Short mmCIF file of C-alpha atoms and ligand atoms in Angstrom, two decimals:
data_model
loop_
_atom_site.label_atom_id
_atom_site.label_comp_id
_atom_site.label_asym_id
_atom_site.label_seq_id
_atom_site.Cartn_x
_atom_site.Cartn_y
_atom_site.Cartn_z
CA MET F 1 8.08 -8.11 -25.90
CA ALA F 2 7.81 -9.88 -22.57
CA HIS F 3 7.87 -7.68 -19.47
CA ARG F 4 10.85 -8.48 -17.28
CA VAL F 5 9.52 -8.29 -13.73
CA THR F 6 11.19 -9.13 -10.41
CA PHE F 7 9.10 -11.81 -8.73
CA ILE F 8 9.54 -12.17 -4.96
CA PRO F 9 7.48 -15.09 -3.58
CA GLY F 10 8.05 -13.95 0.04
CA ASP F 11 7.63 -16.24 3.05
CA GLY F 12 4.78 -17.54 5.24
CA VAL F 13 1.78 -17.82 2.91
CA GLY F 14 3.68 -15.70 0.33
CA PRO F 15 4.86 -18.52 -1.97
CA GLU F 16 1.38 -20.05 -2.42
CA LEU F 17 -0.25 -16.62 -2.99
CA SER F 18 2.51 -15.68 -5.42
CA GLU F 19 2.14 -18.88 -7.40
CA ALA F 20 -1.64 -18.38 -7.69
CA THR F 21 -1.08 -14.78 -8.78
CA ARG F 22 1.61 -15.69 -11.32
CA ARG F 23 -0.79 -18.18 -12.91
CA VAL F 24 -3.61 -15.64 -13.34
CA LEU F 25 -1.25 -12.93 -14.61
CA GLU F 26 0.04 -15.33 -17.27
CA ALA F 27 -3.55 -16.32 -18.15
CA THR F 28 -4.24 -12.71 -19.20
CA GLY F 29 -2.04 -13.42 -22.23
CA VAL F 30 0.52 -10.77 -21.29
CA GLU F 31 4.02 -12.17 -21.58
CA PHE F 32 6.30 -12.03 -18.56
CA ASP F 33 9.93 -12.86 -18.14
CA TRP F 34 10.01 -13.44 -14.37
CA ASP F 35 13.22 -12.67 -12.53
CA VAL F 36 12.56 -14.78 -9.40
CA GLN F 37 14.28 -13.46 -6.27
CA GLU F 38 14.14 -14.86 -2.76
CA ALA F 39 13.86 -12.56 0.23
CA GLY F 40 12.58 -12.89 3.78
CA ALA F 41 12.97 -15.20 6.75
CA ASP F 42 13.75 -18.25 4.58
CA VAL F 43 16.98 -16.75 3.12
CA MET F 44 18.43 -15.30 6.35
CA ASP F 45 20.64 -18.35 6.95
CA ARG F 46 22.00 -18.33 3.41
CA TYR F 47 22.74 -14.61 3.03
CA GLY F 48 22.82 -13.30 6.61
CA THR F 49 20.10 -10.81 5.74
CA PRO F 50 16.43 -11.09 4.76
CA LEU F 51 17.01 -8.57 1.94
CA PRO F 52 20.14 -9.48 -0.05
CA GLU F 53 21.66 -6.74 -2.22
CA HIS F 54 21.11 -8.76 -5.43
CA VAL F 55 17.33 -8.60 -4.82
CA LEU F 56 17.47 -4.79 -4.70
CA ASP F 57 19.68 -4.78 -7.81
CA SER F 58 17.14 -6.90 -9.66
CA ILE F 59 14.33 -4.44 -8.87
CA ARG F 60 16.56 -1.47 -9.78
CA THR F 61 17.32 -3.09 -13.14
CA ASN F 62 13.79 -4.24 -13.98
CA GLY F 63 11.99 -1.22 -12.49
CA VAL F 64 8.97 -3.35 -11.51
CA ALA F 65 8.41 -6.08 -8.94
CA ILE F 66 5.54 -8.09 -7.55
CA LYS F 67 6.03 -9.48 -4.11
CA GLY F 68 4.43 -11.85 -1.64
CA PRO F 69 4.30 -10.82 2.01
CA ILE F 70 7.46 -11.11 4.10
CA THR F 71 7.63 -11.75 7.85
CA THR F 72 9.42 -9.12 9.92
CA PRO F 73 11.90 -11.06 12.06
CA VAL F 74 11.42 -10.22 15.74
CA GLY F 75 14.44 -9.70 18.01
CA THR F 76 17.14 -10.36 15.37
CA GLY F 77 18.23 -6.79 14.82
CA PHE F 78 16.95 -6.84 11.21
CA ARG F 79 14.54 -4.15 10.26
CA SER F 80 11.46 -4.89 8.20
CA VAL F 81 12.23 -5.94 4.62
CA ASN F 82 9.17 -4.02 3.53
CA VAL F 83 10.38 -0.77 5.10
CA ALA F 84 13.92 -1.35 3.80
CA LEU F 85 12.64 -1.85 0.24
CA ARG F 86 10.74 1.45 0.37
CA LYS F 87 13.80 3.31 1.67
CA GLU F 88 16.46 1.71 -0.54
CA LEU F 89 14.45 2.11 -3.74
CA ASP F 90 12.98 5.50 -2.79
CA LEU F 91 9.42 4.22 -3.18
CA PHE F 92 7.84 7.41 -1.86
CA CYS F 93 4.20 6.64 -2.64
CA CYS F 94 2.12 3.89 -1.09
CA LEU F 95 -0.82 3.39 -3.43
CA ARG F 96 -3.90 1.71 -1.98
CA PRO F 97 -7.01 1.63 -4.14
CA CYS F 98 -10.02 0.58 -2.07
CA LYS F 99 -12.96 -0.44 -4.23
CA SER F 100 -16.16 -2.33 -3.38
CA TYR F 101 -17.01 -5.38 -5.45
CA PRO F 102 -20.51 -6.88 -5.27
CA GLY F 103 -20.35 -10.11 -3.31
CA VAL F 104 -17.73 -9.01 -0.81
CA ARG F 105 -19.16 -9.03 2.69
CA SER F 106 -19.04 -5.41 3.80
CA ARG F 107 -21.31 -2.74 5.24
CA TYR F 108 -20.75 -0.53 2.18
CA GLU F 109 -21.47 -0.92 -1.52
CA ASP F 110 -20.15 2.14 -3.33
CA VAL F 111 -16.62 2.68 -2.14
CA ASP F 112 -14.04 3.61 -4.76
CA VAL F 113 -11.33 5.53 -2.94
CA VAL F 114 -7.67 5.64 -3.91
CA ILE F 115 -5.14 6.38 -1.18
CA CYS F 116 -1.78 7.94 -2.01
CA ARG F 117 0.26 7.85 1.20
CA GLU F 118 3.63 9.53 1.55
CA ASN F 119 6.06 6.79 2.53
CA HIS F 120 9.23 8.38 3.98
CA GLU F 121 8.53 11.42 6.16
CA ASP F 122 6.36 12.38 9.11
CA LEU F 123 6.45 10.54 12.43
CA TYR F 124 7.64 7.43 10.56
CA ALA F 125 10.99 9.02 9.67
CA GLY F 126 12.47 7.02 12.56
CA ILE F 127 13.90 10.02 14.45
CA GLU F 128 13.23 9.11 18.06
CA PHE F 129 14.70 9.89 21.45
CA GLU F 130 14.19 7.42 24.26
CA GLN F 131 12.93 8.71 27.59
CA GLY F 132 15.70 9.27 30.15
CA THR F 133 18.63 9.11 27.69
CA GLU F 134 21.33 11.74 27.45
CA ASP F 135 20.18 12.63 23.91
CA ALA F 136 16.57 13.11 25.06
CA LYS F 137 17.77 15.39 27.88
CA ARG F 138 19.90 17.44 25.46
CA LEU F 139 16.97 17.80 23.08
CA ILE F 140 14.64 18.87 25.90
CA GLU F 141 17.21 21.52 26.92
CA ALA F 142 17.59 22.74 23.33
CA ILE F 143 13.81 22.99 22.87
CA ALA F 144 13.49 24.95 26.12
CA GLU F 145 16.22 27.31 24.97
CA ILE F 146 14.81 27.84 21.46
CA SER F 147 11.07 27.93 22.18
CA GLY F 148 10.78 28.65 25.88
CA ILE F 149 8.64 25.52 26.22
CA ARG F 150 9.84 22.96 28.74
CA ILE F 151 8.87 19.39 27.96
CA ARG F 152 8.56 17.03 30.95
CA GLU F 153 11.95 15.49 31.79
CA ASP F 154 10.52 11.95 31.57
CA SER F 155 9.26 12.35 27.98
CA GLY F 156 10.11 10.17 25.00
CA ILE F 157 10.21 12.17 21.77
CA SER F 158 9.43 11.32 18.13
CA ILE F 159 10.15 13.94 15.48
CA LYS F 160 7.70 14.73 12.68
CA PRO F 161 9.48 16.18 9.63
CA ILE F 162 7.37 17.16 6.60
CA SER F 163 9.19 18.85 3.73
CA VAL F 164 8.14 20.92 0.72
CA THR F 165 10.13 18.53 -1.51
CA GLY F 166 8.51 15.37 -0.12
CA THR F 167 5.02 16.90 -0.21
CA LYS F 168 5.34 18.26 -3.76
CA ARG F 169 6.40 14.86 -4.98
CA ILE F 170 3.52 12.89 -3.40
CA VAL F 171 0.85 15.49 -4.26
CA ARG F 172 2.05 15.68 -7.89
CA TRP F 173 2.02 11.91 -8.02
CA ALA F 174 -1.60 11.87 -6.76
CA PHE F 175 -2.68 14.41 -9.39
CA GLU F 176 -0.86 12.58 -12.19
CA TYR F 177 -2.51 9.36 -11.08
CA ALA F 178 -5.92 11.07 -11.02
CA ARG F 179 -5.38 12.35 -14.54
CA ARG F 180 -4.11 9.02 -15.89
CA GLU F 181 -6.94 7.03 -14.33
CA GLY F 182 -9.74 9.46 -15.24
CA ARG F 183 -10.41 10.48 -11.64
CA LYS F 184 -12.21 13.71 -10.80
CA LYS F 185 -10.99 14.92 -7.42
CA VAL F 186 -7.97 14.94 -5.11
CA THR F 187 -8.44 15.53 -1.36
CA ALA F 188 -5.42 16.51 0.75
CA VAL F 189 -5.66 15.27 4.33
CA HIS F 190 -3.99 17.01 7.29
CA LYS F 191 -4.29 18.43 10.78
CA ALA F 192 -3.04 21.89 9.81
CA ASN F 193 -5.18 23.61 12.44
CA ILE F 194 -2.97 22.10 15.15
CA MET F 195 0.42 21.39 13.48
CA LYS F 196 0.95 24.55 11.49
CA PHE F 197 4.55 24.00 10.45
CA SER F 198 4.33 20.33 9.43
CA ASP F 199 0.73 19.62 8.37
CA GLY F 200 0.28 23.32 7.59
CA LEU F 201 3.20 23.10 5.19
CA PHE F 202 1.74 19.94 3.67
CA LEU F 203 -1.55 21.74 3.03
CA GLU F 204 0.04 24.92 1.71
CA THR F 205 2.27 22.92 -0.65
CA ALA F 206 -0.64 20.75 -1.79
CA ARG F 207 -2.67 23.89 -2.60
CA GLU F 208 0.23 25.22 -4.64
CA VAL F 209 0.63 21.98 -6.62
CA ALA F 210 -3.14 21.85 -7.19
CA THR F 211 -2.95 25.08 -9.23
CA GLU F 212 -0.95 23.11 -11.86
CA TYR F 213 -3.94 20.77 -12.39
CA ASP F 214 -7.02 22.80 -13.17
CA ASP F 215 -8.71 19.79 -14.81
CA ILE F 216 -8.91 18.00 -11.44
CA GLU F 217 -10.96 19.25 -8.51
CA PHE F 218 -9.03 19.85 -5.30
CA GLU F 219 -10.19 20.07 -1.69
CA ASP F 220 -8.75 19.42 1.75
CA ARG F 221 -10.03 17.74 4.90
CA ILE F 222 -8.89 17.62 8.50
CA VAL F 223 -8.04 13.99 9.21
CA ASP F 224 -10.48 13.40 12.10
CA ASN F 225 -13.32 14.90 10.10
CA LEU F 226 -12.32 12.76 7.11
CA ALA F 227 -12.40 9.59 9.23
CA MET F 228 -15.97 10.37 10.26
CA GLN F 229 -17.03 11.29 6.73
CA LEU F 230 -15.48 8.17 5.19
CA VAL F 231 -17.54 6.01 7.51
CA ALA F 232 -20.71 8.04 6.88
CA ARG F 233 -20.40 8.84 3.13
CA PRO F 234 -17.42 7.10 1.52
CA GLU F 235 -18.88 7.58 -1.97
CA GLU F 236 -18.01 11.30 -1.77
CA TYR F 237 -14.28 10.61 -1.89
CA ASP F 238 -12.09 9.86 -4.87
CA VAL F 239 -8.27 10.22 -4.59
CA LEU F 240 -6.85 10.99 -1.13
CA VAL F 241 -3.30 12.25 -0.61
CA LEU F 242 -1.94 11.99 2.92
CA PRO F 243 1.20 12.29 5.01
CA ASN F 244 2.59 8.98 6.26
CA LEU F 245 0.83 8.45 9.62
CA TYR F 246 -2.68 9.50 8.54
CA GLY F 247 -2.14 7.49 5.35
CA ASP F 248 -1.39 4.38 7.37
CA ILE F 249 -4.50 4.72 9.53
CA ILE F 250 -6.90 5.80 6.77
CA SER F 251 -5.65 2.95 4.50
CA ASP F 252 -6.75 0.42 7.09
CA LEU F 253 -10.03 2.23 7.64
CA CYS F 254 -10.70 2.07 3.89
CA ALA F 255 -9.63 -1.61 3.71
CA GLY F 256 -12.32 -2.19 6.35
CA LEU F 257 -14.88 -0.36 4.20
CA ILE F 258 -14.31 -2.71 1.27
CA GLY F 259 -14.33 -6.00 3.16
CA GLY F 260 -10.93 -6.36 4.77
CA LEU F 261 -7.40 -7.52 4.15
CA GLY F 262 -8.25 -10.43 1.86
CA VAL F 263 -9.12 -8.05 -1.00
CA ALA F 264 -6.98 -4.93 -0.33
CA PRO F 265 -4.20 -4.48 -2.92
CA GLY F 266 -1.27 -2.08 -2.92
CA GLY F 267 1.85 -0.78 -4.56
CA ASN F 268 4.88 1.11 -3.34
CA ILE F 269 5.99 3.36 -6.13
CA GLY F 270 8.89 5.71 -6.84
CA ASP F 271 10.28 7.49 -9.88
CA ARG F 272 12.49 4.58 -10.88
CA ALA F 273 10.88 1.47 -9.40
CA ALA F 274 7.52 0.08 -8.28
CA VAL F 275 6.80 -2.89 -6.03
CA PHE F 276 3.27 -4.29 -6.00
CA GLU F 277 2.00 -6.31 -3.06
CA ALA F 278 -1.10 -7.05 -0.99
CA THR F 279 -1.78 -4.97 2.10
CA HIS F 280 -1.88 -8.01 4.40
CA GLY F 281 1.09 -9.78 5.97
CA SER F 282 2.51 -13.30 5.78
CA ALA F 283 -0.12 -14.95 8.04
CA PRO F 284 2.48 -17.56 9.17
CA LYS F 285 -0.07 -19.79 10.93
CA TYR F 286 -1.63 -20.64 7.54
CA ARG F 287 1.65 -21.33 5.75
CA GLY F 288 1.50 -24.24 3.31
CA MET F 289 -2.20 -24.91 3.97
CA ASN F 290 -3.56 -23.68 0.60
CA LYS F 291 -6.15 -21.76 2.62
CA VAL F 292 -5.74 -17.98 2.48
CA ASN F 293 -7.22 -15.56 -0.01
CA PRO F 294 -5.03 -14.70 -3.02
CA MET F 295 -7.38 -11.94 -4.26
CA ALA F 296 -5.46 -9.04 -2.64
CA MET F 297 -2.27 -10.12 -4.36
CA MET F 298 -4.13 -10.74 -7.64
CA PHE F 299 -5.61 -7.22 -7.46
CA SER F 300 -2.06 -5.98 -6.80
CA GLY F 301 -1.11 -7.80 -10.01
CA MET F 302 -3.91 -5.88 -11.74
CA LEU F 303 -2.37 -2.62 -10.49
CA MET F 304 0.97 -3.79 -11.85
CA LEU F 305 -0.59 -4.48 -15.26
CA ARG F 306 -1.93 -0.91 -15.32
CA HIS F 307 1.51 0.38 -14.33
CA LEU F 308 2.98 -1.60 -17.24
CA GLU F 309 0.39 0.04 -19.54
CA GLU F 310 -1.29 -3.35 -20.07
CA ARG F 311 -4.65 -1.71 -19.48
CA ASP F 312 -6.78 -4.14 -21.43
CA ALA F 313 -5.32 -7.13 -19.55
CA ALA F 314 -5.77 -5.26 -16.25
CA ASP F 315 -9.46 -4.61 -17.04
CA ARG F 316 -10.01 -8.25 -18.03
CA LEU F 317 -8.35 -9.47 -14.83
CA GLU F 318 -10.46 -7.08 -12.76
CA ARG F 319 -13.66 -8.33 -14.44
CA ALA F 320 -12.63 -11.97 -13.89
CA LEU F 321 -11.90 -11.36 -10.21
CA ALA F 322 -15.14 -9.43 -9.79
CA ALA F 323 -17.10 -12.28 -11.43
CA VAL F 324 -15.59 -14.91 -9.12
CA ILE F 325 -16.34 -12.71 -6.09
CA ALA F 326 -19.90 -12.01 -7.24
CA GLU F 327 -20.61 -15.70 -7.78
CA GLY F 328 -19.25 -16.44 -4.29
CA LYS F 329 -18.62 -20.11 -5.02
CA SER F 330 -14.87 -20.41 -5.62
CA VAL F 331 -13.79 -18.14 -2.79
CA THR F 332 -11.75 -18.73 0.36
CA TYR F 333 -13.14 -19.07 3.90
CA ASP F 334 -12.81 -15.36 4.69
CA MET F 335 -15.26 -14.45 1.90
CA LYS F 336 -17.93 -16.96 2.88
CA PRO F 337 -20.86 -16.01 5.15
CA SER F 338 -19.32 -18.05 7.96
CA ARG F 339 -15.59 -18.73 8.42
CA ASP F 340 -16.11 -22.50 8.86
CA ASP F 341 -18.20 -22.80 5.67
CA PRO F 342 -17.31 -26.24 4.24
CA THR F 343 -17.76 -24.97 0.66
CA ALA F 344 -14.79 -22.60 0.95
CA VAL F 345 -12.08 -23.40 -1.58
CA GLY F 346 -8.30 -23.10 -1.28
CA THR F 347 -5.83 -20.56 -2.67
CA SER F 348 -5.03 -22.47 -5.86
CA GLU F 349 -8.71 -23.21 -6.60
CA VAL F 350 -9.41 -19.47 -6.58
CA ALA F 351 -6.70 -19.11 -9.22
CA ASP F 352 -8.32 -21.92 -11.27
CA ALA F 353 -11.70 -20.14 -11.13
CA VAL F 354 -10.22 -16.77 -12.15
CA ILE F 355 -8.38 -18.41 -15.05
CA VAL F 356 -11.61 -20.06 -16.27
CA ARG F 357 -13.24 -16.59 -16.32
CA LEU F 358 -10.27 -15.04 -18.08
CA GLU F 359 -10.25 -17.76 -20.71
CA ALA F 360 -14.00 -17.40 -21.22
CA GLY F 361 -13.43 -13.69 -21.80
CA VAL F 362 -15.99 -12.60 -19.18
P1 NAD H 1 -1.27 -10.70 8.68
O1 NAD H 1 -1.88 -9.81 7.66
O2 NAD H 1 -0.20 -11.62 8.20
O3 NAD H 1 -2.35 -11.60 9.36
C1 NAD H 1 -3.40 -11.13 10.20
C2 NAD H 1 -4.61 -12.05 10.04
O4 NAD H 1 -5.31 -11.62 8.89
C3 NAD H 1 -4.25 -13.52 9.78
O5 NAD H 1 -4.17 -14.27 10.92
C4 NAD H 1 -5.40 -13.96 8.93
O6 NAD H 1 -6.48 -14.34 9.76
C5 NAD H 1 -5.81 -12.72 8.19
N1 NAD H 1 -5.28 -12.71 6.82
C6 NAD H 1 -4.17 -12.07 6.38
N2 NAD H 1 -4.02 -12.26 5.08
C7 NAD H 1 -5.05 -13.02 4.69
C8 NAD H 1 -5.44 -13.58 3.44
N3 NAD H 1 -4.73 -13.35 2.32
N4 NAD H 1 -6.54 -14.35 3.39
C9 NAD H 1 -7.26 -14.58 4.48
N5 NAD H 1 -6.96 -14.10 5.69
C10 NAD H 1 -5.85 -13.33 5.79
O7 NAD H 1 -0.72 -9.74 9.85
P2 NAD H 1 0.24 -10.03 11.06
O8 NAD H 1 -0.11 -11.35 11.69
O9 NAD H 1 0.22 -8.81 11.87
O10 NAD H 1 1.68 -10.14 10.40
C11 NAD H 1 2.37 -11.36 10.11
C12 NAD H 1 3.73 -11.01 9.55
O11 NAD H 1 3.59 -10.34 8.30
C13 NAD H 1 4.53 -10.05 10.46
O12 NAD H 1 5.87 -10.50 10.50
C14 NAD H 1 4.43 -8.73 9.74
O13 NAD H 1 5.54 -7.91 9.99
C15 NAD H 1 4.40 -9.16 8.31
N6 NAD H 1 3.77 -8.17 7.40
C16 NAD H 1 4.30 -8.09 6.16
C17 NAD H 1 3.73 -7.21 5.24
C18 NAD H 1 4.34 -7.15 3.88
O14 NAD H 1 5.08 -8.04 3.50
N7 NAD H 1 4.07 -6.11 3.14
C19 NAD H 1 2.62 -6.44 5.58
C20 NAD H 1 2.07 -6.57 6.87
C21 NAD H 1 2.66 -7.45 7.77
#
């Protein structure tokens, strides 16, 4: 039976990347029944919001979506569609596999790290108190009263909540992923030596969850040490599980290790829904130019195929993408030795080349 999947083309370069990705996904032979839904800057006039309720309903019903990037409107009062999607659908895990493919221009060859970032808590919970406001003053007073520590009067304050519930969920998810994907090790990342009651709790909870998975190795690393080790010896790491802020930073570090945004896929996943999308944004200056790299979104499509248990199709798509990258001919400007290389092809030509490989059964 065809998989019914919500398909959100997005805005900026989103529609052209989405079209290229749809074509390669269909060329795997897997049947899709696309439920196309518009979101982003282009629908604001029509619906008064970049994320209409019917788009959320579609994802809730189908349980799976693939999405092009969406521009965050500046100065309109609307929050980011991407953040809203994660919150509304309780997509608590941001999955970012970072794998080296021969042919990608990068300093490293053997990176194969999977990042599982907690998506809701930590300093990104949005609990902030602006410097000089009445609320900030009240909080400073309350902290002085409770802890005896007086924060400077002219401080702005961001709160960092990390819960047992939120940590258990993300760490379990990381272990389940490791098991499902045949991975060997999970590393919990923290700064528990300094933040005992937030990162310390994350570490303690992760250790507890790890005892449920004796088939998978478990270790922990302090985040600054991990950053240094990833740059020095990335091949030593397998699955990383991190609170929100460290996850954000380490995801970008790992995207850099594997050759940058053009090839970095992702998924935001919860218990009831999953939304797959590239790590990069909507690159508005390239809109409609058939120029940017669709590989990150195509690799996100590969992750979606795995999520849908279409493992054979996912493997074939991965091999086809890897072959096109290795050959280095039908790739966009960002994957050529120089950015003004005249032999660079456009977005849709990359899709054509991947489809040729898929059809040849490479
Ligand atoms: P961006 O990722 O859109 O672009 C940064 C630069 O990276 C581009 O100028 C381009 O040179 C390069 N780049 C990005 N994607 C590429 C691709 N596929 N191929 C080749 N080169 C590529 O980041 P930005 O300019 O900071 O953000 C633009 C908009 O996208 C903002 O409104 C931002 O909020 C939004 N955004 C959306 C998502 C999402 O939808 N998940 C993620 C990040 C940013």
